Amino acid sequence: MMKIVMLTGSPHHPGTSEQLADAFEKGAVEAGNEVYRFDAGRRTDEFSPIKLEDNHPGAEVAIEPNDIVTNEVMPKLLDADLVVLVSSLYYYGINAALKAVIDRFYNYNHELHGDKKSITLVSGYGQEDAFASLNLYFDQLLKYMRWEHVGSVLAADSWNDAKLAKHVDEAYRLGKSVK
């Protein structure tokens, strides 16, 4: 059994990235894994973006808010074997809510580096080339975190119900394969 943390960013319900997340979660649970899911896009009123104190020469110090990310998400993330990052394409990048949660990794860099696997689930209405900068962001983030990237689903043209259904099935099968 793996401990999985799924972080989603979209506020849309039911949205295309939410469908990918639901399918992955279903498969992962059926495979006997423990899944904790934080839908940041629908819970933005429960957490703050990162705040930095700059009055230290040559160093920034993060101010730790006492909110759901600190008290619930981070302890689960620190204990996770696998991190699933789920976003829809927003102007060639990730959702702002997901980015706000990722920015909060700052205080936990040393504890989060290495020893985790990662999966990305992305949806959007563009062709695959529209996802280049988003994919580069995830590649760089995962390399920086030293997380092994073990899978992804890229649901381009997710406005097309038939194509989206195939990607939802792909996400389900990816979740089912996680052990």
Short mmCIF file of C-alpha atoms in Angstrom, two decimals:
data_model
loop_
_atom_site.label_atom_id
_atom_site.label_comp_id
_atom_site.label_asym_id
_atom_site.label_seq_id
_atom_site.Cartn_x
_atom_site.Cartn_y
_atom_site.Cartn_z
CA MET A 1 0.00 0.00 0.00
CA MET A 2 1.19 3.47 -0.86
CA LYS A 3 0.33 6.70 0.90
CA ILE A 4 -0.76 9.05 -1.87
CA VAL A 5 -1.31 12.80 -1.64
CA MET A 6 -3.26 14.32 -4.50
CA LEU A 7 -3.19 18.10 -4.90
CA THR A 8 -5.65 19.60 -7.37
CA GLY A 9 -5.95 23.21 -8.44
CA SER A 10 -9.09 23.76 -10.48
CA PRO A 11 -12.15 25.46 -8.97
CA HIS A 12 -14.42 23.98 -11.68
CA HIS A 13 -16.91 21.33 -10.62
CA PRO A 14 -17.24 19.09 -12.46
CA GLY A 15 -14.21 20.04 -14.50
CA THR A 16 -11.96 18.10 -16.82
CA SER A 17 -9.00 17.92 -14.42
CA GLU A 18 -11.40 16.90 -11.64
CA GLN A 19 -12.55 13.99 -13.82
CA LEU A 20 -8.91 12.88 -14.21
CA ALA A 21 -8.38 13.19 -10.44
CA ASP A 22 -11.58 11.27 -9.63
CA ALA A 23 -10.61 8.44 -12.00
CA PHE A 24 -7.04 8.20 -10.69
CA GLU A 25 -8.26 8.23 -7.09
CA LYS A 26 -10.81 5.49 -7.80
CA GLY A 27 -8.16 3.27 -9.39
CA ALA A 28 -5.62 3.92 -6.63
CA VAL A 29 -8.13 3.12 -3.87
CA GLU A 30 -9.24 -0.04 -5.67
CA ALA A 31 -5.56 -1.06 -5.80
CA GLY A 32 -5.44 -0.83 -2.00
CA ASN A 33 -3.72 2.53 -1.59
CA GLU A 34 -4.49 5.27 0.91
CA VAL A 35 -5.36 8.56 -0.83
CA TYR A 36 -5.50 12.01 0.76
CA ARG A 37 -6.86 14.62 -1.63
CA PHE A 38 -6.73 18.38 -1.27
CA ASP A 39 -8.80 20.30 -3.81
CA ALA A 40 -7.06 23.66 -3.45
CA GLY A 41 -9.12 25.39 -6.12
CA ARG A 42 -12.30 24.95 -4.13
CA ARG A 43 -10.72 25.68 -0.73
CA THR A 44 -8.80 28.91 -1.31
CA ASP A 45 -10.57 30.60 1.59
CA GLU A 46 -8.90 28.08 3.95
CA PHE A 47 -5.25 28.92 3.22
CA SER A 48 -2.85 31.75 2.46
CA PRO A 49 -0.21 32.11 -0.21
CA ILE A 50 3.40 32.04 0.97
CA LYS A 51 4.47 35.11 2.92
CA LEU A 52 8.13 36.03 3.17
CA GLU A 53 9.88 38.28 5.63
CA ASP A 54 12.70 40.11 3.84
CA ASN A 55 14.37 41.97 6.70
CA HIS A 56 17.18 39.41 7.03
CA PRO A 57 20.26 40.37 4.99
CA GLY A 58 20.73 37.84 2.18
CA ALA A 59 17.95 35.53 3.29
CA GLU A 60 14.21 35.24 3.12
CA VAL A 61 12.30 33.69 5.98
CA ALA A 62 8.89 32.19 5.32
CA ILE A 63 6.18 33.13 7.76
CA GLU A 64 4.22 29.99 8.54
CA PRO A 65 0.47 30.65 8.53
CA ASN A 66 -1.65 28.57 10.85
CA ASP A 67 -4.02 27.19 8.23
CA ILE A 68 -5.12 23.97 6.54
CA VAL A 69 -1.97 23.68 4.41
CA THR A 70 0.26 23.84 7.48
CA ASN A 71 -1.93 21.75 9.76
CA GLU A 72 -3.33 19.11 7.40
CA VAL A 73 -1.77 19.09 3.92
CA MET A 74 1.93 19.31 4.85
CA PRO A 75 1.90 16.52 7.45
CA LYS A 76 0.22 14.24 4.86
CA LEU A 77 2.67 15.37 2.17
CA LEU A 78 5.70 14.74 4.37
CA ASP A 79 4.46 11.20 5.03
CA ALA A 80 3.49 10.46 1.40
CA ASP A 81 5.11 7.91 -0.88
CA LEU A 82 3.52 9.38 -4.01
CA VAL A 83 2.45 12.94 -4.87
CA VAL A 84 -0.11 13.50 -7.63
CA LEU A 85 -0.28 17.03 -9.01
CA VAL A 86 -3.46 17.80 -10.93
CA SER A 87 -4.09 20.95 -12.94
CA SER A 88 -5.93 22.22 -15.92
CA LEU A 89 -4.08 24.43 -18.39
CA TYR A 90 -4.44 28.11 -17.46
CA TYR A 91 -2.71 30.49 -19.87
CA TYR A 92 0.06 27.93 -20.51
CA GLY A 93 0.63 27.26 -16.81
CA ILE A 94 -0.89 25.62 -13.74
CA ASN A 95 -3.86 26.75 -11.67
CA ALA A 96 -3.11 29.59 -9.23
CA ALA A 97 -4.49 27.65 -6.25
CA LEU A 98 -2.21 24.66 -6.93
CA LYS A 99 0.75 27.02 -7.38
CA ALA A 100 -0.05 28.66 -4.03
CA VAL A 101 0.11 25.26 -2.32
CA ILE A 102 3.34 24.31 -4.12
CA ASP A 103 4.87 27.64 -3.06
CA ARG A 104 4.16 26.61 0.52
CA PHE A 105 6.65 23.73 0.09
CA TYR A 106 9.29 26.41 0.78
CA ASN A 107 9.40 25.83 4.54
CA TYR A 108 9.70 22.07 4.01
CA ASN A 109 12.28 21.90 1.20
CA HIS A 110 14.75 19.71 3.06
CA GLU A 111 12.12 17.32 4.38
CA LEU A 112 10.35 17.04 1.02
CA HIS A 113 13.42 16.52 -1.18
CA GLY A 114 13.83 12.99 -2.50
CA ASP A 115 12.22 9.72 -1.46
CA LYS A 116 8.90 10.34 -3.23
CA LYS A 117 7.36 9.35 -6.51
CA SER A 118 5.21 11.74 -8.52
CA ILE A 119 2.49 11.72 -11.15
CA THR A 120 1.00 14.64 -13.08
CA LEU A 121 -2.53 14.80 -14.44
CA VAL A 122 -3.22 17.74 -16.76
CA SER A 123 -6.21 18.73 -18.89
CA GLY A 124 -6.84 21.57 -21.25
CA TYR A 125 -8.54 22.66 -24.43
CA GLY A 126 -5.39 23.23 -26.49
CA GLN A 127 -3.29 20.99 -28.67
CA GLU A 128 -0.34 19.21 -27.04
CA ASP A 129 2.11 22.00 -27.97
CA ALA A 130 0.07 24.43 -25.81
CA PHE A 131 1.18 22.41 -22.77
CA ALA A 132 4.94 22.86 -23.35
CA SER A 133 5.55 25.49 -20.65
CA LEU A 134 3.33 23.70 -18.13
CA ASN A 135 5.17 20.42 -18.76
CA LEU A 136 8.52 22.21 -18.43
CA TYR A 137 7.39 23.69 -15.10
CA PHE A 138 6.45 20.24 -13.77
CA ASP A 139 9.70 18.72 -15.07
CA GLN A 140 11.78 21.37 -13.34
CA LEU A 141 9.76 21.24 -10.12
CA LEU A 142 9.99 17.46 -9.89
CA LYS A 143 13.73 17.47 -10.61
CA TYR A 144 14.24 20.14 -7.97
CA MET A 145 12.21 18.15 -5.43
CA ARG A 146 14.12 15.00 -6.49
CA TRP A 147 10.84 13.13 -6.90
CA GLU A 148 10.80 10.28 -9.36
CA HIS A 149 8.22 11.04 -12.05
CA VAL A 150 6.49 7.69 -12.63
CA GLY A 151 3.56 8.68 -14.82
CA SER A 152 1.37 11.33 -16.33
CA VAL A 153 -1.82 11.90 -18.25
CA LEU A 154 -1.98 14.81 -20.65
CA ALA A 155 -5.59 15.35 -21.70
CA ALA A 156 -5.23 17.74 -24.62
CA ASP A 157 -8.41 18.69 -26.46
CA SER A 158 -10.41 17.88 -23.34
CA TRP A 159 -13.41 19.72 -24.80
CA ASN A 160 -13.89 16.62 -26.96
CA ASP A 161 -15.94 14.20 -24.85
CA ALA A 162 -14.64 11.08 -26.65
CA LYS A 163 -10.99 12.11 -26.20
CA LEU A 164 -11.58 13.12 -22.59
CA ALA A 165 -13.20 9.75 -21.84
CA LYS A 166 -10.06 8.00 -23.10
CA HIS A 167 -7.88 10.17 -20.86
CA VAL A 168 -10.15 9.57 -17.86
CA ASP A 169 -9.75 5.83 -18.46
CA GLU A 170 -5.99 6.31 -18.76
CA ALA A 171 -5.97 8.11 -15.37
CA TYR A 172 -8.01 5.30 -13.83
CA ARG A 173 -5.61 2.64 -15.16
CA LEU A 174 -2.62 4.67 -13.92
CA GLY A 175 -4.18 4.84 -10.45
CA LYS A 176 -4.95 1.13 -10.53
CA SER A 177 -1.29 0.36 -11.39
CA VAL A 178 0.11 2.21 -8.36
CA LYS A 179 1.26 -0.19 -5.67
#
